[in-house]
Tab-separated table of C-alpha atoms in Angstrom:
chain	number	residue	atom	x	y	z
A	1	UNK	CA	-23.182	-14.822	4.303
A	2	UNK	CA	-20.749	-13.374	1.755
A	3	UNK	CA	-21.562	-9.894	0.541
A	4	UNK	CA	-22.602	-9.457	-3.084
A	5	UNK	CA	-19.775	-8.360	-5.319
A	6	UNK	CA	-19.098	-7.444	-8.916
A	7	UNK	CA	-18.349	-10.259	-11.333
A	8	UNK	CA	-14.857	-8.893	-12.000
A	9	UNK	CA	-13.702	-9.102	-8.371
A	10	UNK	CA	-12.204	-12.589	-8.069
A	11	UNK	CA	-9.232	-13.351	-10.276
A	12	UNK	CA	-6.425	-15.908	-10.419
A	13	UNK	CA	-4.360	-13.425	-12.439
A	14	UNK	CA	-1.537	-11.438	-10.808
A	15	UNK	CA	-2.137	-8.245	-8.899
A	16	UNK	CA	-0.228	-5.296	-10.348
A	17	UNK	CA	1.084	-2.728	-7.880
A	18	UNK	CA	2.954	0.377	-8.991
A	19	UNK	CA	4.832	3.022	-7.040
A	20	UNK	CA	8.309	4.154	-6.061
A	21	UNK	CA	10.689	1.880	-4.124
A	22	UNK	CA	13.118	3.420	-1.663
A	23	UNK	CA	16.350	2.428	-0.019
A	24	UNK	CA	15.663	2.983	3.677
A	25	UNK	CA	18.229	3.865	6.306
A	26	UNK	CA	17.194	3.300	9.910
A	27	UNK	CA	18.749	3.960	13.281
A	28	UNK	CA	17.270	2.534	16.488
A	29	UNK	CA	17.991	5.597	18.593
A	30	UNK	CA	16.084	8.881	18.715
A	31	UNK	CA	19.085	11.201	18.360
A	32	UNK	CA	19.145	13.665	15.434
A	33	UNK	CA	20.177	12.151	12.118
A	34	UNK	CA	23.182	14.457	12.026
A	35	UNK	CA	24.500	12.799	15.200
A	36	UNK	CA	24.297	9.219	13.911
A	37	UNK	CA	27.143	7.433	12.185
A	38	UNK	CA	25.644	3.969	11.821
A	39	UNK	CA	22.499	3.052	9.902
A	40	UNK	CA	20.845	-0.194	8.895
A	41	UNK	CA	19.980	-0.604	5.218
A	42	UNK	CA	16.443	-1.739	4.396
A	43	UNK	CA	13.984	-1.081	1.588
A	44	UNK	CA	10.348	-0.126	1.285
A	45	UNK	CA	7.669	1.985	-0.336
A	46	UNK	CA	3.921	1.727	0.139
A	47	UNK	CA	3.123	-0.212	-3.030
A	48	UNK	CA	6.252	-2.344	-2.708
A	49	UNK	CA	5.240	-3.262	0.844
A	50	UNK	CA	1.796	-4.347	-0.311
A	51	UNK	CA	3.391	-6.437	-3.059
A	52	UNK	CA	5.510	-8.285	-0.502
A	53	UNK	CA	2.505	-8.777	1.761
A	54	UNK	CA	0.537	-10.280	-1.119
A	55	UNK	CA	3.376	-12.585	-2.110
A	56	UNK	CA	3.705	-13.919	1.440
A	57	UNK	CA	-0.016	-14.666	1.324
A	58	UNK	CA	0.514	-16.705	-1.868
A	59	UNK	CA	-1.027	-14.146	-4.213
A	60	UNK	CA	0.888	-13.718	-7.503
A	61	UNK	CA	1.993	-10.111	-7.778
A	62	UNK	CA	3.770	-7.957	-10.351
A	63	UNK	CA	5.468	-4.761	-9.251
A	64	UNK	CA	5.965	-1.830	-11.637
A	65	UNK	CA	8.412	0.949	-10.770
A	66	UNK	CA	11.799	2.428	-11.638
A	67	UNK	CA	15.121	2.317	-9.807
A	68	UNK	CA	18.580	3.582	-10.515
A	69	UNK	CA	21.135	1.242	-12.029
A	70	UNK	CA	23.108	1.443	-8.809
A	71	UNK	CA	23.816	-0.691	-5.723
A	72	UNK	CA	20.617	0.408	-3.959
A	73	UNK	CA	18.467	-0.409	-6.975
A	74	UNK	CA	20.166	-3.782	-7.316
A	75	UNK	CA	19.623	-4.440	-3.613
A	76	UNK	CA	15.904	-3.666	-3.871
A	77	UNK	CA	15.442	-5.887	-6.925
A	78	UNK	CA	17.304	-8.770	-5.302
A	79	UNK	CA	15.219	-8.571	-2.140
A	80	UNK	CA	11.947	-8.359	-4.077
A	81	UNK	CA	12.813	-11.432	-6.119
A	82	UNK	CA	13.717	-13.286	-2.939
A	83	UNK	CA	10.226	-12.444	-1.665
A	84	UNK	CA	8.645	-13.945	-4.788
A	85	UNK	CA	7.570	-10.612	-6.288
A	86	UNK	CA	7.730	-10.487	-10.086
A	87	UNK	CA	9.953	-7.531	-11.036
A	88	UNK	CA	9.957	-7.709	-14.841
A	89	UNK	CA	8.042	-4.388	-14.927
A	90	UNK	CA	10.670	-2.565	-12.845
A	91	UNK	CA	12.757	-0.280	-15.048
A	92	UNK	CA	16.419	0.477	-14.351
A	93	UNK	CA	18.129	3.659	-15.490
A	94	UNK	CA	21.664	4.987	-15.226
A	95	UNK	CA	20.362	8.563	-15.473
A	96	UNK	CA	18.988	8.799	-11.910
A	97	UNK	CA	19.854	7.407	-8.475
A	98	UNK	CA	17.477	5.186	-6.543
A	99	UNK	CA	15.357	7.160	-4.076
A	100	UNK	CA	16.168	6.983	-0.377
A	101	UNK	CA	14.554	7.633	2.978
A	102	UNK	CA	16.017	8.010	6.445
A	103	UNK	CA	13.777	6.767	9.245
A	104	UNK	CA	14.325	7.735	12.869
A	105	UNK	CA	12.471	6.429	15.894
A	106	UNK	CA	10.744	9.019	18.070
A	107	UNK	CA	10.665	8.907	21.831
A	108	UNK	CA	7.327	10.756	21.921
A	109	UNK	CA	5.320	9.254	19.052
A	110	UNK	CA	4.617	5.784	17.679
A	111	UNK	CA	5.230	6.935	14.106
A	112	UNK	CA	8.897	7.547	13.273
A	113	UNK	CA	10.220	10.734	11.717
A	114	UNK	CA	11.291	10.416	8.075
A	115	UNK	CA	13.478	12.397	5.698
A	116	UNK	CA	13.159	11.798	1.932
A	117	UNK	CA	15.847	12.010	-0.739
A	118	UNK	CA	13.777	11.183	-3.808
A	119	UNK	CA	13.423	14.314	-5.956
A	120	UNK	CA	16.209	13.109	-8.286
A	121	UNK	CA	15.051	9.482	-8.374
A	122	UNK	CA	13.682	7.977	-11.624
A	123	UNK	CA	10.061	8.436	-10.586
A	124	UNK	CA	10.690	11.667	-8.697
A	125	UNK	CA	12.337	13.291	-11.709
A	126	UNK	CA	9.851	12.009	-14.274
A	127	UNK	CA	11.886	9.251	-15.935
A	128	UNK	CA	9.159	6.614	-15.507
A	129	UNK	CA	6.349	6.289	-18.027
A	130	UNK	CA	4.836	2.949	-17.010
A	131	UNK	CA	4.471	1.794	-20.609
A	132	UNK	CA	5.117	-1.892	-19.864
A	133	UNK	CA	2.652	-1.805	-16.972
A	134	UNK	CA	0.081	-0.225	-19.264
A	135	UNK	CA	0.549	-3.006	-21.794
A	136	UNK	CA	0.110	-5.622	-19.060
A	137	UNK	CA	-3.262	-4.095	-18.174
A	138	UNK	CA	-4.485	-3.668	-21.738
A	139	UNK	CA	-3.431	-7.182	-22.738
A	140	UNK	CA	-5.368	-8.746	-19.865
A	141	UNK	CA	-2.306	-10.170	-18.112
A	142	UNK	CA	-3.238	-8.774	-14.691
A	143	UNK	CA	-6.495	-9.089	-12.817
A	144	UNK	CA	-6.244	-6.313	-10.231
A	145	UNK	CA	-4.378	-3.009	-9.872
A	146	UNK	CA	-3.337	-1.508	-6.538
A	147	UNK	CA	-1.564	1.771	-5.877
A	148	UNK	CA	-1.491	4.804	-3.575
A	149	UNK	CA	-1.682	8.561	-3.859
A	150	UNK	CA	2.036	8.887	-3.182
A	151	UNK	CA	2.867	8.001	-6.781
A	152	UNK	CA	0.886	10.963	-8.144
A	153	UNK	CA	2.852	13.385	-5.959
A	154	UNK	CA	6.323	12.442	-7.210
A	155	UNK	CA	6.388	14.334	-10.527
A	156	UNK	CA	4.042	15.546	-13.259
A	157	UNK	CA	5.119	12.802	-15.653
A	158	UNK	CA	4.700	10.083	-13.028
A	159	UNK	CA	1.273	11.505	-12.219
A	160	UNK	CA	0.276	11.408	-15.885
A	161	UNK	CA	1.500	7.827	-16.228
A	162	UNK	CA	-0.492	6.847	-13.145
A	163	UNK	CA	-3.612	8.463	-14.609
A	164	UNK	CA	-3.163	6.416	-17.758
A	165	UNK	CA	-2.797	3.157	-15.844
A	166	UNK	CA	-5.971	3.499	-13.804
A	167	UNK	CA	-7.951	4.721	-16.807
A	168	UNK	CA	-6.812	1.671	-18.765
A	169	UNK	CA	-7.773	-0.562	-15.860
A	170	UNK	CA	-11.243	0.971	-15.760
A	171	UNK	CA	-11.677	0.623	-19.517
A	172	UNK	CA	-10.586	-3.029	-19.382
A	173	UNK	CA	-12.762	-3.863	-16.346
A	174	UNK	CA	-9.782	-4.484	-14.056
A	175	UNK	CA	-10.585	-3.535	-10.429
A	176	UNK	CA	-8.454	-0.751	-8.954
A	177	UNK	CA	-7.821	-0.388	-5.224
A	178	UNK	CA	-6.360	2.898	-4.040
A	179	UNK	CA	-4.935	3.895	-0.670
A	180	UNK	CA	-4.780	7.665	-0.232
A	181	UNK	CA	-1.612	7.323	1.899
A	182	UNK	CA	-1.188	11.039	2.574
A	183	UNK	CA	2.381	12.286	2.942
A	184	UNK	CA	2.311	15.976	3.804
A	185	UNK	CA	6.029	16.252	3.095
A	186	UNK	CA	5.175	15.573	-0.555
A	187	UNK	CA	2.175	17.890	-0.977
A	188	UNK	CA	-0.311	19.965	1.081
A	189	UNK	CA	-3.655	18.473	2.020
A	190	UNK	CA	-5.671	20.373	-0.584
A	191	UNK	CA	-3.526	18.795	-3.316
A	192	UNK	CA	-4.373	15.336	-2.008
A	193	UNK	CA	-8.064	16.197	-2.001
A	194	UNK	CA	-7.919	17.464	-5.583
A	195	UNK	CA	-6.268	14.213	-6.599
A	196	UNK	CA	-9.127	12.189	-5.113
A	197	UNK	CA	-11.676	14.383	-6.869
A	198	UNK	CA	-9.924	13.762	-10.178
A	199	UNK	CA	-9.415	9.997	-10.014
A	200	UNK	CA	-12.387	8.858	-7.894
A	201	UNK	CA	-14.459	7.759	-10.942
A	202	UNK	CA	-11.768	5.229	-11.917
A	203	UNK	CA	-11.492	3.483	-8.544
A	204	UNK	CA	-13.179	0.289	-7.345
A	205	UNK	CA	-12.039	0.292	-3.710
A	206	UNK	CA	-10.609	3.051	-1.544
A	207	UNK	CA	-8.560	2.836	1.647
A	208	UNK	CA	-7.629	5.611	4.043
A	209	UNK	CA	-6.674	6.086	7.661
A	210	UNK	CA	-9.042	7.709	10.119
A	211	UNK	CA	-6.795	10.762	10.534
A	212	UNK	CA	-6.570	11.100	6.748
A	213	UNK	CA	-10.349	10.891	6.426
A	214	UNK	CA	-10.796	13.562	9.073
A	215	UNK	CA	-8.240	15.864	7.433
A	216	UNK	CA	-9.715	15.392	3.954
A	217	UNK	CA	-13.436	15.269	4.717
A	218	UNK	CA	-13.811	16.633	8.278
A	219	UNK	CA	-15.136	13.241	9.424
A	220	UNK	CA	-13.800	9.733	9.910
A	221	UNK	CA	-17.241	8.120	9.814
A	222	UNK	CA	-17.039	5.589	6.990
A	223	UNK	CA	-20.577	6.141	5.689
A	224	UNK	CA	-20.173	9.930	5.715
A	225	UNK	CA	-16.831	9.632	3.913
A	226	UNK	CA	-18.353	7.358	1.278
A	227	UNK	CA	-21.123	9.898	0.682
A	228	UNK	CA	-18.523	12.609	0.084
A	229	UNK	CA	-16.600	10.312	-2.246
A	230	UNK	CA	-19.793	9.569	-4.165
A	231	UNK	CA	-20.262	13.304	-4.663
A	232	UNK	CA	-16.818	13.303	-6.293
A	233	UNK	CA	-17.864	10.606	-8.742
A	234	UNK	CA	-16.778	7.464	-6.884
A	235	UNK	CA	-18.956	4.556	-8.018
A	236	UNK	CA	-16.845	1.690	-6.736
A	237	UNK	CA	-17.771	-1.313	-4.630
A	238	UNK	CA	-16.852	0.191	-1.252
A	239	UNK	CA	-14.307	1.886	0.977
A	240	UNK	CA	-12.383	1.089	4.142
A	241	UNK	CA	-11.245	3.355	6.974
A	242	UNK	CA	-8.253	2.008	8.912
A	243	UNK	CA	-8.284	2.955	12.592
A	244	UNK	CA	-5.066	1.498	13.972
A	245	UNK	CA	-5.555	0.063	17.444
A	246	UNK	CA	-9.308	0.706	17.084
A	247	UNK	CA	-9.673	-1.707	14.159
A	248	UNK	CA	-11.235	-0.828	10.818
A	249	UNK	CA	-14.576	0.120	9.276
A	250	UNK	CA	-15.832	-0.771	5.815
A	251	UNK	CA	-18.888	0.365	3.916
A	252	UNK	CA	-20.196	-1.919	1.193
A	253	UNK	CA	-23.397	-0.936	-0.604
A	254	UNK	CA	-24.553	1.158	2.318
A	255	UNK	CA	-23.796	-1.417	5.015
A	256	UNK	CA	-21.181	-0.672	7.676
A	257	UNK	CA	-18.879	-3.489	8.819
A	258	UNK	CA	-16.584	-3.027	11.809
A	259	UNK	CA	-13.744	-5.259	13.040
A	260	UNK	CA	-11.523	-4.904	16.078
A	261	UNK	CA	-7.767	-4.653	15.796
A	262	UNK	CA	-5.869	-7.891	16.305
A	263	UNK	CA	-4.151	-7.574	19.711
A	264	UNK	CA	-0.397	-7.015	19.899
A	265	UNK	CA	1.899	-7.130	22.906
A	266	UNK	CA	4.111	-4.234	21.869
A	267	UNK	CA	4.112	-1.763	18.998
A	268	UNK	CA	7.636	-1.703	17.548
A	269	UNK	CA	7.306	0.087	14.187
A	270	UNK	CA	4.087	1.388	12.622
A	271	UNK	CA	5.500	2.056	9.142
A	272	UNK	CA	4.178	-0.497	6.672
A	273	UNK	CA	1.227	-1.558	8.814
A	274	UNK	CA	-1.353	0.069	6.558
A	275	UNK	CA	0.277	-1.407	3.463
A	276	UNK	CA	0.212	-4.834	5.073
A	277	UNK	CA	-3.436	-4.325	6.014
A	278	UNK	CA	-4.175	-3.637	2.347
A	279	UNK	CA	-2.369	-6.813	1.308
A	280	UNK	CA	-4.271	-8.914	3.824
A	281	UNK	CA	-7.617	-7.531	2.727
A	282	UNK	CA	-6.826	-7.952	-0.962
A	283	UNK	CA	-5.615	-11.527	-0.555
A	284	UNK	CA	-8.694	-12.562	1.406
A	285	UNK	CA	-11.204	-10.686	-0.722
A	286	UNK	CA	-9.788	-12.051	-3.960
A	287	UNK	CA	-10.149	-15.557	-2.528
A	288	UNK	CA	-13.862	-14.864	-2.047
A	289	UNK	CA	-13.785	-14.403	1.730
A	290	UNK	CA	-16.680	-12.273	2.946
A	291	UNK	CA	-15.976	-8.728	4.081
A	292	UNK	CA	-15.822	-9.555	7.789
A	293	UNK	CA	-13.241	-12.281	7.179
A	294	UNK	CA	-11.232	-10.125	4.785
A	295	UNK	CA	-11.010	-7.371	7.396
A	296	UNK	CA	-9.923	-9.898	10.029
A	297	UNK	CA	-7.134	-11.126	7.773
A	298	UNK	CA	-6.114	-7.524	7.140
A	299	UNK	CA	-6.061	-6.867	10.882
A	300	UNK	CA	-3.816	-9.879	11.494
A	301	UNK	CA	-1.308	-8.756	8.861
A	302	UNK	CA	-1.322	-5.231	10.270
A	303	UNK	CA	-0.675	-6.586	13.760
A	304	UNK	CA	2.312	-8.578	12.558
A	305	UNK	CA	3.628	-5.467	10.825
A	306	UNK	CA	3.609	-3.223	13.904
A	307	UNK	CA	5.183	-5.965	16.017
A	308	UNK	CA	8.421	-5.990	14.003
A	309	UNK	CA	10.993	-3.401	12.894
A	310	UNK	CA	11.117	-2.583	9.208
A	311	UNK	CA	8.407	-1.800	6.704
A	312	UNK	CA	7.555	-5.342	5.572
A	313	UNK	CA	9.914	-7.738	7.339
A	314	UNK	CA	7.285	-8.802	9.868
A	315	UNK	CA	4.482	-9.632	7.427
A	316	UNK	CA	3.058	-13.130	8.049
A	317	UNK	CA	2.751	-16.068	5.694
A	318	UNK	CA	-0.599	-17.487	4.652
A	319	UNK	CA	-0.082	-20.441	7.009
A	320	UNK	CA	0.446	-18.093	9.964
A	321	UNK	CA	-2.701	-16.132	9.142
A	322	UNK	CA	-4.758	-19.292	8.752
A	323	UNK	CA	-3.469	-20.541	12.098
A	324	UNK	CA	-4.720	-17.403	13.838
A	325	UNK	CA	-8.081	-17.606	12.087
A	326	UNK	CA	-8.410	-21.193	13.294
A	327	UNK	CA	-7.640	-20.127	16.858
A	328	UNK	CA	-4.425	-22.124	17.056
A	329	UNK	CA	-1.632	-20.913	19.304
A	330	UNK	CA	1.836	-20.855	17.766
A	331	UNK	CA	4.246	-23.266	19.478
A	332	UNK	CA	7.030	-21.077	20.869
A	333	UNK	CA	9.202	-23.569	22.803
């Protein structure tokens, strides 16, 4: 039986995601970056990845951000449009270069090592105000807002703009989903916790990984985490703890729901898996799937993500997800 939900949950309107896009340079080897001469150009960013995941699942999505008026910014915009993501809220500026990230595989860990070059980017240097995104929320053009904590850590002005967007969403009864998405290279853990304390009252749904939950709240138990969030003022519909190969846990109105991870043959690249999980859950939940089904869809998208190189290149289509839910085996030969 579907779980009870707020009247504002389902919407045919676009989802608005906002956050910084990055040009990503990858190398398949595990040698130091200084030893490599050849890199593959890709693109990504947590909120951008979720936007692509939603679009592949046939959910209309608008992406708000800022890029440099340079070849990397043009590349990102072209690829987003090819994915069906609406980019009319992406600002371009000649004052700042598009942010970049170098990603290097590790022989010891599943997660790759990353090096950011984003402090001079439009959002990293405070040249993004999000005014058009704000107008889209206030005017009722979008029906859901999704973002992550990364955006708040880029600059004071970007943080202030992000505050304004989620406050406007709350005031206009637009649900807001928020993935903590801790990046310790951007800020220490206590800064991330203070952010949650400040914005918790404006959020409808919260996502975090089990290691993030443990670092922030000294527990990864979903019910215990929700209790701590409630003490910070969180009054949303529920929260989800992502556990990687152990699946995911959700708490909705005091009830715990657990799903197993969708099996994969080989983990290739973990970056983007959590963002894809978010997209899968959002797409299913907005279509009125119950929580168990929404978590299963999220698990399938996450499994596709880790099975392919690149942040979002492996995300499945809606038809592929539906085939797995129906128990059909994909014809390979």
